[in-house]
Amino acid sequence: MGKKTKRHLRRVRYVLYKETLLDFREHFWTFLGAFTGIGLIGLLQSNFLSPTDNLFLIGSFGASSVLIYGIINSPLAQPRNLVGGHLICALVGVTVHKLIPGELWLAAALSVSLSIVLMQITKTLHPPGGATALIANIGSEKIKAMGYMYVLSPVLSGVLILLMVALIFNNVTSHRKYPHHRIWHTTRRRRAH
């Protein structure tokens, strides 16, 4: 195993170890952030849509909440990954649905697999994004009928709400810092050795 791989494995073990320690302050802020983020999206939905529309709350937001409120130091939880991953996946999901509307199995498989590769290429890997792409194909008829508006709302609007709440609640105390790197909006360039 190369030095680089060993270093990455050590980092992953450290992050997983640190994030799984019992720390009631961490649990409190995780709960408060997730409750507020999802609650705000749900409140907007209940004030602007009928209960059966359910367009603002998509399942992938729950999975994003686990990352951005519960595992805030993970590279997958950083703002660039959260926003970029969801947007790329929403665009891919809608595009594939428009190109292959009649073959659900093919559209679903292409949406998820292309989304993963594009997130890897753009360094915006965010696992819940795969669900965002899938929802564009398997969601209700209302979601499918939205077309590219799905990218703006519920995806972009919801992700921005989750991000704003994460920036507030994950930085309210001195023992939490989010984003992990303050230059989250850029890709790091590797230096040649």
GROMACS .gro file of C-alpha atoms in nm, residues 45 49-58 140 142-143 154:
model
   15
   45GLN     CA    1  -4.368   2.373   0.198
   49LEU     CA    2  -4.810   2.417  -0.104
   50SER     CA    3  -5.093   2.181  -0.021
   51PRO     CA    4  -4.993   1.881   0.193
   52THR     CA    5  -5.013   1.648  -0.106
   53ASP     CA    6  -4.768   1.846  -0.322
   54ASN     CA    7  -4.458   1.759  -0.113
   55LEU     CA    8  -4.214   1.921  -0.355
   56PHE     CA    9  -3.973   2.102  -0.120
   57LEU     CA   10  -3.892   1.803   0.099
   58ILE     CA   11  -3.705   1.542  -0.099
  140SER     CA   12  -4.414   1.192  -0.845
  142LYS     CA   13  -4.546   1.668  -1.033
  143ILE     CA   14  -4.171   1.639  -0.984
  154PRO     CA   15  -3.672   2.214  -0.454
   0.00000   0.00000   0.00000
